[in-house]
Each structure stands twice: as C-alpha cells, then as structure tokens.
CSV table of C-alpha atoms in Angstrom, one decimal:
chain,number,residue,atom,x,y,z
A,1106,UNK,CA,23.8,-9.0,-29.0
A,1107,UNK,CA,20.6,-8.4,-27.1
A,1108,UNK,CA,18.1,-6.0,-28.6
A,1109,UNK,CA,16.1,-4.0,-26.1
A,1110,UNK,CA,13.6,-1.8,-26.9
A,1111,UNK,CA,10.9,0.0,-24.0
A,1112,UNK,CA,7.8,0.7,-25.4
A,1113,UNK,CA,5.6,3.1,-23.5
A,1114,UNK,CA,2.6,0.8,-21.9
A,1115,UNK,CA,5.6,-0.6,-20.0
A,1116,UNK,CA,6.2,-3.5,-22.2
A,1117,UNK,CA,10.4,-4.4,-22.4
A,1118,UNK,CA,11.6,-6.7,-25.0
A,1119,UNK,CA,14.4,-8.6,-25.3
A,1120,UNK,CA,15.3,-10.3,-28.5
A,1121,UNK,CA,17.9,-12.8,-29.2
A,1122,UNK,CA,20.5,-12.4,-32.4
A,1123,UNK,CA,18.6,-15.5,-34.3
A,1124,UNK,CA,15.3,-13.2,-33.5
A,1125,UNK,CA,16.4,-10.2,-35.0
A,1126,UNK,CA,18.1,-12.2,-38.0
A,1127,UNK,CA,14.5,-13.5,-39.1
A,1128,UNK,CA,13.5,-10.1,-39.4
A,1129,UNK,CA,16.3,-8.9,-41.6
A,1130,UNK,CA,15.7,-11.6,-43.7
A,1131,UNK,CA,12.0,-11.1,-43.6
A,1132,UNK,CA,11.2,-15.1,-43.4
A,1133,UNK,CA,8.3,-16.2,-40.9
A,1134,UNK,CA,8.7,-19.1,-38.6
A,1135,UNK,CA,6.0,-22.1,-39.3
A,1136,UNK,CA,5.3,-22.7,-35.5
A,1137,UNK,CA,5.7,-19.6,-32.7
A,1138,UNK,CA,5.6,-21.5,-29.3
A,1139,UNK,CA,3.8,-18.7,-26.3
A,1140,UNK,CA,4.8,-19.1,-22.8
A,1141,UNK,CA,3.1,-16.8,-20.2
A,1142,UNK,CA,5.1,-16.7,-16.5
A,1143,UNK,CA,4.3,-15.2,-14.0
A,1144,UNK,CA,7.1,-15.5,-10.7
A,1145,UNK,CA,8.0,-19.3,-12.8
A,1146,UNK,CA,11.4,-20.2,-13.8
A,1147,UNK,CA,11.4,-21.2,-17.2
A,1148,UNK,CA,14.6,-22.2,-17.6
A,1149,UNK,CA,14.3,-26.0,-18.0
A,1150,UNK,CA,11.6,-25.8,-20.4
A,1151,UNK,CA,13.2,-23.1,-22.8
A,1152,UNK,CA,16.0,-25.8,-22.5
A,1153,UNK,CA,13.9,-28.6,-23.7
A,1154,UNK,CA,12.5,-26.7,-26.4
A,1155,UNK,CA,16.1,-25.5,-28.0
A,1156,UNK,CA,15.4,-28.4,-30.4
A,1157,UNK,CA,18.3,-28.1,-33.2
A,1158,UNK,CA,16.2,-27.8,-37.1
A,1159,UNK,CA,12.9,-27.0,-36.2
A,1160,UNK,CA,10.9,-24.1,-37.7
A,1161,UNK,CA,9.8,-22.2,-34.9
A,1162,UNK,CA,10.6,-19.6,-32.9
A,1163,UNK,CA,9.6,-18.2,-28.8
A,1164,UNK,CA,7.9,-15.7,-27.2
A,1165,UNK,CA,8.1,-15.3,-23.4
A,1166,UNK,CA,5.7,-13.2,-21.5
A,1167,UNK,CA,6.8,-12.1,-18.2
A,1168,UNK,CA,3.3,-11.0,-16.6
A,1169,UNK,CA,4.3,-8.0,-14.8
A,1170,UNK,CA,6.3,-10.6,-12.1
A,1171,UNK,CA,8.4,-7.8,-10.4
A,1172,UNK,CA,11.6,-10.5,-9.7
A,1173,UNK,CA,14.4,-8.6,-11.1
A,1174,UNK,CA,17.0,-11.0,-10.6
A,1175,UNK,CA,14.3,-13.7,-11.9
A,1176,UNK,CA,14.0,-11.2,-15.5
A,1177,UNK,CA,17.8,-11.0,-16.0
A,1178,UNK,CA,17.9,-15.5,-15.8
A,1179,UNK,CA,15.2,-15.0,-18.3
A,1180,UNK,CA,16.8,-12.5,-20.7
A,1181,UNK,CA,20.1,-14.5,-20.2
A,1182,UNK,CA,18.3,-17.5,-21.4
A,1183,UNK,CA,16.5,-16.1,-24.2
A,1184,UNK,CA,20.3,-14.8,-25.1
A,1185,UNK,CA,21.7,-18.0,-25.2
A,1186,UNK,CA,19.2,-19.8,-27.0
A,1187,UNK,CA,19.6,-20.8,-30.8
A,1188,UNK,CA,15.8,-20.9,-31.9
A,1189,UNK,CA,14.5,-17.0,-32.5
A,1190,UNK,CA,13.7,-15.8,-29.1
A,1191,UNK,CA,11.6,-12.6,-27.4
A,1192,UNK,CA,11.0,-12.0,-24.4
A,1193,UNK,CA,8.5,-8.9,-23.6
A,1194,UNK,CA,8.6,-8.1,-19.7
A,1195,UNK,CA,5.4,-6.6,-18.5
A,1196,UNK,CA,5.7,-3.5,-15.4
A,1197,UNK,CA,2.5,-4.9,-14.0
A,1198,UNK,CA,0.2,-8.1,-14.1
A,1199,UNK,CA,-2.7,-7.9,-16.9
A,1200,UNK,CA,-3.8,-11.6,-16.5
A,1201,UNK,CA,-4.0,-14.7,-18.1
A,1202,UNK,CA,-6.2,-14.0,-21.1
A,1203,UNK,CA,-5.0,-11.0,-21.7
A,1204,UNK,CA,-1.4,-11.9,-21.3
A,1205,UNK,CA,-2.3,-14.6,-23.8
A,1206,UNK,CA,-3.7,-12.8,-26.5
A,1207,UNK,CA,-0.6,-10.2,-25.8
A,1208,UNK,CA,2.0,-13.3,-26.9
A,1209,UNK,CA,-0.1,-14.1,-29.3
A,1210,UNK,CA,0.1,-10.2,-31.2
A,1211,UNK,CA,4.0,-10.6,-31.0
A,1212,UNK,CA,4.3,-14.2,-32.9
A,1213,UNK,CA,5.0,-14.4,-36.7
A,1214,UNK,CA,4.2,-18.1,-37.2
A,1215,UNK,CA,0.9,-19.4,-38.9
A,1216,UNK,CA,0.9,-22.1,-36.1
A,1217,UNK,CA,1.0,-20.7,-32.5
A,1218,UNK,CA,1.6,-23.1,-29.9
A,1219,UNK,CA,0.7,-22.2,-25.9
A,1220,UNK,CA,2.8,-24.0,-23.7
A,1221,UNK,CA,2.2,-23.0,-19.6
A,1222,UNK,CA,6.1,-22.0,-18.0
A,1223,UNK,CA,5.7,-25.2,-15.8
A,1224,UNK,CA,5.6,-27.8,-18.3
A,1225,UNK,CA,8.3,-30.0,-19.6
A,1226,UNK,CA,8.1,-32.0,-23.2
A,1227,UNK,CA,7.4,-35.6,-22.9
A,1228,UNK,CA,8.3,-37.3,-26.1
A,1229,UNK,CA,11.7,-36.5,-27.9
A,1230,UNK,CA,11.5,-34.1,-31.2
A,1231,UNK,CA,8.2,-32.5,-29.4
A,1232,UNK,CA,7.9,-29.2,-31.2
A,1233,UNK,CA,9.0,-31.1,-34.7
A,1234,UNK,CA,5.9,-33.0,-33.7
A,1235,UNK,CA,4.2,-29.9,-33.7
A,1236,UNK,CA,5.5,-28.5,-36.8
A,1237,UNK,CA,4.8,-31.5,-39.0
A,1238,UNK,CA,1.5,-31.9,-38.1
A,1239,UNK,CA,0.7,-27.8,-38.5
A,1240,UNK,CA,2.5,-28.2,-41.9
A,1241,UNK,CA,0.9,-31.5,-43.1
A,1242,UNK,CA,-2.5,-31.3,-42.1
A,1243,UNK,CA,-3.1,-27.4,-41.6
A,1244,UNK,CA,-4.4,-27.9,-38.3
A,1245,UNK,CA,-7.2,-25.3,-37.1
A,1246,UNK,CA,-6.5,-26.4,-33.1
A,1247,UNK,CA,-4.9,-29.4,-31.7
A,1248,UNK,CA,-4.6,-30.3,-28.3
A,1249,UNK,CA,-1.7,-32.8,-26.6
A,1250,UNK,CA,-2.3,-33.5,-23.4
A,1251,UNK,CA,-0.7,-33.9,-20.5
A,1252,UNK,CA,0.4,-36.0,-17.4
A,1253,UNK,CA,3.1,-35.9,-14.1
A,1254,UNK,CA,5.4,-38.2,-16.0
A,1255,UNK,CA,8.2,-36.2,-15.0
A,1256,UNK,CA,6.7,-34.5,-12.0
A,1257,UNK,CA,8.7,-35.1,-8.7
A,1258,UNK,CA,6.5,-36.4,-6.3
A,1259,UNK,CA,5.9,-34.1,-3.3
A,1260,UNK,CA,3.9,-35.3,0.2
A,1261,UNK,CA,2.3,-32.0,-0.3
A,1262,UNK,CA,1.1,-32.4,-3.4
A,1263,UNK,CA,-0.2,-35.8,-3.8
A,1264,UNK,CA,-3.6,-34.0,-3.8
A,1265,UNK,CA,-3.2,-32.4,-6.8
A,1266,UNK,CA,-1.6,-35.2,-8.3
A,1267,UNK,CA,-4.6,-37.6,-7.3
A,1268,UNK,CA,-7.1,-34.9,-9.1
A,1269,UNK,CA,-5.0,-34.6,-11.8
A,1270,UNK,CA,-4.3,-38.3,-12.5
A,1271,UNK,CA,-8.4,-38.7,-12.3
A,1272,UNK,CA,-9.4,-35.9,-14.4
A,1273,UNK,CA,-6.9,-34.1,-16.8
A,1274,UNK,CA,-4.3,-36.6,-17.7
A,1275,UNK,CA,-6.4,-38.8,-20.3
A,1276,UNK,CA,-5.2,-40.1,-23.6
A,1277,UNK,CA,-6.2,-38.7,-26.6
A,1278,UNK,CA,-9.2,-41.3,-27.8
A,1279,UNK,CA,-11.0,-39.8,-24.0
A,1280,UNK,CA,-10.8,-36.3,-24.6
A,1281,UNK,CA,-11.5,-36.3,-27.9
A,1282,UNK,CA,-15.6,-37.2,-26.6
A,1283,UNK,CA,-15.8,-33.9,-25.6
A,1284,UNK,CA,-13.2,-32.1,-27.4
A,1285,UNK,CA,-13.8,-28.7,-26.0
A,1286,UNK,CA,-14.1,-29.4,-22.4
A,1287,UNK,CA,-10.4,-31.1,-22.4
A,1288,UNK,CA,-8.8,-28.1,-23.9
A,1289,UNK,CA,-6.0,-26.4,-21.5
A,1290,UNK,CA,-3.5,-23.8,-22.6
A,1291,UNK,CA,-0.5,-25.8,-21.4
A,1292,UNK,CA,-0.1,-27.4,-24.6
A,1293,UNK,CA,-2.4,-26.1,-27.4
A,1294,UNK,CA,-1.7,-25.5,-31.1
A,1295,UNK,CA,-4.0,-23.0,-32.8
A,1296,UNK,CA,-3.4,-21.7,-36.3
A,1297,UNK,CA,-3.1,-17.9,-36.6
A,1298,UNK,CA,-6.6,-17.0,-38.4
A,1299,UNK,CA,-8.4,-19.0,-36.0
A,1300,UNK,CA,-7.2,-17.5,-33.0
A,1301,UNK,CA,-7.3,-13.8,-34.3
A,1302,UNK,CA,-11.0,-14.8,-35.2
A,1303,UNK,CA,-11.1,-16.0,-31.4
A,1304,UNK,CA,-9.3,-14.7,-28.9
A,1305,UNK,CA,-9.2,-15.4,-25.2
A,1306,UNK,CA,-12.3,-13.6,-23.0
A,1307,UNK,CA,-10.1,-10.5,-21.2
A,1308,UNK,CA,-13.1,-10.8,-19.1
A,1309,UNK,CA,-12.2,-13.6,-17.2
A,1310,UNK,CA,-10.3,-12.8,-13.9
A,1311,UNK,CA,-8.0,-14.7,-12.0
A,1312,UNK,CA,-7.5,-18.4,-12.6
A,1313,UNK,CA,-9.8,-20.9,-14.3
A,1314,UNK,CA,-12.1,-21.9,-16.8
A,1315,UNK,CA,-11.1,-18.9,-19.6
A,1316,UNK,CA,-9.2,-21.7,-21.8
A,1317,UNK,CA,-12.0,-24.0,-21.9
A,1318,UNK,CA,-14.8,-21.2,-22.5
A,1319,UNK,CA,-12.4,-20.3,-25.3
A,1320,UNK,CA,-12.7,-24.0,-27.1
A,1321,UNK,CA,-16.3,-24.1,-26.7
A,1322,UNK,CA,-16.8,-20.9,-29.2
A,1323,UNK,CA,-14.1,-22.4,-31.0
A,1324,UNK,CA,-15.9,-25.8,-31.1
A,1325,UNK,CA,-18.8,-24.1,-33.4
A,1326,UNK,CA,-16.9,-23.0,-36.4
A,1327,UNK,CA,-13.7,-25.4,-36.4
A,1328,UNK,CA,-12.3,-28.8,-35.8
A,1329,UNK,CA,-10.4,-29.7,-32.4
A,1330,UNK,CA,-8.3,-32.7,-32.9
A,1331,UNK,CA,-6.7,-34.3,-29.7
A,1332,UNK,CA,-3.0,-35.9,-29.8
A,1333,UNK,CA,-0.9,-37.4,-28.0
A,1334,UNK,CA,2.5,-35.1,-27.4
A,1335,UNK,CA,2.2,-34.5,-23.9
A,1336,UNK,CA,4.0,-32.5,-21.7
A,1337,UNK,CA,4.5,-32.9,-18.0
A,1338,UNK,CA,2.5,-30.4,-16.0
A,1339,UNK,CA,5.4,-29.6,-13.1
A,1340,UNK,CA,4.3,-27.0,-11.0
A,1341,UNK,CA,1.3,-28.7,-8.6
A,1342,UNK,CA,-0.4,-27.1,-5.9
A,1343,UNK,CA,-0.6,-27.8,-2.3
A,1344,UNK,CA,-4.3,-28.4,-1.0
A,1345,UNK,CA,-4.3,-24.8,0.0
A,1346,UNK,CA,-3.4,-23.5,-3.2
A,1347,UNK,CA,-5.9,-25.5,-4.8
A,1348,UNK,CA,-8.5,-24.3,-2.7
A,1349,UNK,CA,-7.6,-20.7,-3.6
A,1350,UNK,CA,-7.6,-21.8,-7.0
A,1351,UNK,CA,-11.1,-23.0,-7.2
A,1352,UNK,CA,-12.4,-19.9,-4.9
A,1353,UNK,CA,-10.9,-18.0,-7.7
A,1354,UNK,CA,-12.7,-19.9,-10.1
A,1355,UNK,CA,-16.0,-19.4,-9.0
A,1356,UNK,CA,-16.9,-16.2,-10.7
A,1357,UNK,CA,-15.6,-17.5,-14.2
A,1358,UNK,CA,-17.2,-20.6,-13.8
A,1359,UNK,CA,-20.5,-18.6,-13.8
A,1360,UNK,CA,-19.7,-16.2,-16.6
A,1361,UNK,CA,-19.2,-19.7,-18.5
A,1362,UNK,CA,-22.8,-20.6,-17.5
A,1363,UNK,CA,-24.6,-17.5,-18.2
A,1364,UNK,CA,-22.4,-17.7,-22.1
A,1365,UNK,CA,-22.5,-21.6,-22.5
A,1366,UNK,CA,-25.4,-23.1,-20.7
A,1367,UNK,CA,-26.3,-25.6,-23.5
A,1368,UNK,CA,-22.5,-26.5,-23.0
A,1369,UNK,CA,-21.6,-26.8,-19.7
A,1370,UNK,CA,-24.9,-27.6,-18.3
A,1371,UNK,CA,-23.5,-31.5,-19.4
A,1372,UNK,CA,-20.9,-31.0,-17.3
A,1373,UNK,CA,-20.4,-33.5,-14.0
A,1374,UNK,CA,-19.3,-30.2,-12.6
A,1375,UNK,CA,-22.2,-28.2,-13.3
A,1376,UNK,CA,-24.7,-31.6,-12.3
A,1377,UNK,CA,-23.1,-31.7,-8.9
A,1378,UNK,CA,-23.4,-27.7,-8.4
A,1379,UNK,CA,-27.1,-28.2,-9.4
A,1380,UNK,CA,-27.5,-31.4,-7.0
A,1381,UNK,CA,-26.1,-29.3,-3.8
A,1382,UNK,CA,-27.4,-26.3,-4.9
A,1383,UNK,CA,-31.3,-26.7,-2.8
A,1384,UNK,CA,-29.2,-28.7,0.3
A,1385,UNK,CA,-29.8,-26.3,3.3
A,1386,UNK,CA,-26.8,-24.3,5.8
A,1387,UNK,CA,-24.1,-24.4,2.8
A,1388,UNK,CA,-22.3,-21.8,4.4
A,1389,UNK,CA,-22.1,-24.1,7.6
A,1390,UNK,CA,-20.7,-27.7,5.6
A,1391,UNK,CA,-19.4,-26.0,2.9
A,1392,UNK,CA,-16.0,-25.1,5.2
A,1393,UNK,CA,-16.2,-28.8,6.7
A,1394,UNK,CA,-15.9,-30.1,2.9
A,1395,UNK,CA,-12.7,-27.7,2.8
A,1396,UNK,CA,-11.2,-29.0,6.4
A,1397,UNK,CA,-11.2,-32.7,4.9
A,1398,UNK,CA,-9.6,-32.0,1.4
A,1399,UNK,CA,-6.8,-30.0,3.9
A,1400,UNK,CA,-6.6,-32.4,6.4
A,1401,UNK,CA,-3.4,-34.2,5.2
A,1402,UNK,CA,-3.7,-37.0,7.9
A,1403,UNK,CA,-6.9,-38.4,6.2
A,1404,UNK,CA,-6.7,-40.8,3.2
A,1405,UNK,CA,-6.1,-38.9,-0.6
A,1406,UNK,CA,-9.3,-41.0,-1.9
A,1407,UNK,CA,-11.1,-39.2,0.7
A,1408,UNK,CA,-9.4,-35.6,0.2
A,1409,UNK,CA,-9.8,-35.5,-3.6
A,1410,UNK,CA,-13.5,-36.5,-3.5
A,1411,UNK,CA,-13.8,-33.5,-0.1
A,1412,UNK,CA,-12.6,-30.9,-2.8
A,1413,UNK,CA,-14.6,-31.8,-5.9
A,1414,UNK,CA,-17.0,-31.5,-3.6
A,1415,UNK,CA,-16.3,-28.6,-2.0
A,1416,UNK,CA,-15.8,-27.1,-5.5
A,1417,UNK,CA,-19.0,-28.2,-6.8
A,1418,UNK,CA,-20.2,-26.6,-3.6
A,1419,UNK,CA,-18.3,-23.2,-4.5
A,1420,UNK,CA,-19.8,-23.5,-7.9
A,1421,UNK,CA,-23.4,-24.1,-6.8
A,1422,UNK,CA,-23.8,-20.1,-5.9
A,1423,UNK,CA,-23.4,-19.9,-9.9
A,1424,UNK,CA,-26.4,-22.7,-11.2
C-alpha cells in the first residue's frame, strides 16, 4: 500500500511498501539514487534501476510539473517497484539547485547518487557499480560519464548530438585533467558529509553551469575521481532549445566568473568570450551566429561551431 502524506509547503509524498519497511526496521540504505523531473517520464529509467540485491533505495522529485495524469504514472511506478521508493511531488517549480538539495534532505544513504530523469544505465549491474565502489573505497565524489549510446537518433537533434559527442561524452582518463569542469549531475555520486558540507548554489536560476560551480568548491577540500559507468543522456535538444538553453545560461555563467575567476578564467569558454568580447556591433552578428547554428540546411560541422560561437558571444557580456 501507498503511503501519502501532504506536508504544508505543498510537498506530496508517496512511498512504496519496501520504503516504509526500511523505516520500521530502522536500517539505512548504502546508496540513495536522486532524480529531479520536471514534465519527464521516468518510467524507463526507474525500470533500469529496479536492479534485484542492491543496497539502495530512490527518491523522485517531481519539480512542481503540474501533469496530473504524468504524477499518477509516476506514483504507479514508484508503487510497483521493489527497491525503497519516494516520490515527493512539488505544487510549484523551485529549480534545479534547489530541487536538488530538496532530494538530497529526503535520502538516508551515506552515498547519494544524482541521476537527471532522461538518462538510461549503460553497463549491466550499474548501481551495484555504484554501491561497491561507495562501500570499498568511501568515495567523497565520483563522476561516470556519459554518452548517446542508446539515444535514438533524431534529424532534429543531430546538433546537440554533434556538441555532445565533441564535448561532454569523454572517457574517464579526459575528464579526469580537469576534474571539476567535467562534473554534471546526470550521474554523480557524492557521499552524504560532503554534500551537506556543500550544497548546490539556490542562487543559480534557470539552466546551466550550477553543477559545475558546485565541483569547483568541492575541488578545494576533496578528491573527484572520474569512472567509467555511463549512462545515456536521452532527452536532446533541438537547435532552438539549445539556444534557449545557453540564453538562460548566461547570467549563471557570470555568477561563476565573478565566484571562480581563477577557475574558469582557463576555460576555452571563458577565452573565446574574452576574444569576442572588444569585436565591435555584437548585437548586429551575434543573431547571424544564431541563424547558422538554426539553419538545418547547412552542414552540422558548421552549425555546432555557429553556436559555440554564438554562446561564447552570449557569454562575452559576462568577461
């Protein structure tokens, strides 16, 4: 039976009978996996993660969607499954970060792991993966990538996928060069004491840039290992979406310059912002730089390098 229980801030949660189980027998799960959504269908993921014998539980974070008939598939789902199983429904959006730190209050492993609601494990036995290596080596914060293995491949998105592919999906030995910069909440572990020593910025708004602002405080008081136990990152954008995306991301991008100069300032990002920044008329080519990443007749070479670009360009009001 499904426990529900309305708390006044307009938090709902739904537990599972394994969920409530744990707590009559007051044991602790060793890894708690987090999954914020927000208007996502989780369903294949909490699928893939019902892994029979593993030590871990999940919390599912429904940021304030407003899809009814979306929230019953959820609770139905978080019914059915046999690992513990919460999920807190939100009546209004509070954000990435702070949506984050909310799943994060809720777990009662010493391991959390943050997994995005678009992703889909990679390797077979992923969260035992994730278990042995919080239990045998005590892991502070361990990143383990993640690529389109499994992403179905969409005219509309081979953008995205062509950015991706250049810049996020790198083996373990590559991002571990610059461990902070390579660290996305789509499949992070972080052990309890070092996350509620370091929390996510609430500041940030929007999308972008709060996760990896995170790992550089992180970065100066503990180790971040990079692994490979990827995930497949499902849910790409279209050009237009992108573009949004990194229009949003212009304002955090500057709170992490003004908080981590000496960090970011390495950055090819931030050394292309600082390159465009003294070219004249930006507000004149900086919308030409957006028409070519949109224009889906011209090549995808040319598109991708239109919207890092045009990104830098965004980013160049902020160096």
């Amino acid at each position: 039976m499904t426990a529900i229980v309305q708390n006044p801030i307009g938090e709902t949660l739904t537990d599972n009978v394994a969920w409530a189980a744990f707590d009559k027998k007051g044991a602790k799960p060793r890894l708690s996996v987090l999954i914020p959504t927000f208007r996502d269908d989780p369903g294949a993921l909490l699928k893939a993660l019902d892994e029979p014998g593993v030590h871990a539980e999940i919390v599912l974070l429904d940021d304030g969607g407003g899809d009814e008939a979306l929230a019953r598939r959820m609770a139905t789902r978080i019914e059915r499954l046999k690992l513990p199983a919460r999920l807190i429904t939100l009546s209004s959006n509070e954000g990435r970060a702070k949506g984050r730190n909310r799943l994060a209050r809720h777990a009662r492993g010493r391991h959390l792991l943050f997994l995005d609601s678009d992703m889909l494990p990679d390797p077979i036995g992923f969260l035992a993966r994730w278990t042995a290596l919080a239990e045998s080596d005590d892991t502070a914060v361990a990143f383990g990538g993640f690529t389109l293995d499994q992403t179905p491949r969409r005219p509309e998105h081979e953008l995205h996928r062509a950015m991706a592919l250049k810049s996020d999906c790198t083996p373990a030995p590559e991002r571990a060069r610059a461990p902070e910069k390579h660290v996305f909440t789509s499949n992070l572990l972080v052990r309890r004491d070092v996350f509620e020593t370091i929390g996510f910025d609430e500041g940030f708004a929007g999308w972008g840039w709060e996760d990896v602002e995170w790992a550089m405080r992180v970065a100066r008081l503990y180790p971040i290992a990079h692994i490979d136990n990827s995930a497949t990152h499902l849910g790409l954008d279209t050009a237009p979406a992108l573009a949004a995306k990194y229009e949003q991301s212009a304002a955090n991008f500057a709170r992490v310059v003004k908080s981590h100069f000496d960090v970011v300032s390495g950055y090819p990002s931030y050394r292309v912002a600082k390159a465009l920044k003294p070219l004249p008329l930006r507000a004149s080519w900086r919308p030409m730089l957006k028409s070519l990443a949109l224009a889906e007749a011209a090549p995808t070479p040319l598109r991708a390098f239109a919207m890092r670009l045009y990104r830098a360009a965004l980013y160049s009001d902020a160096v």
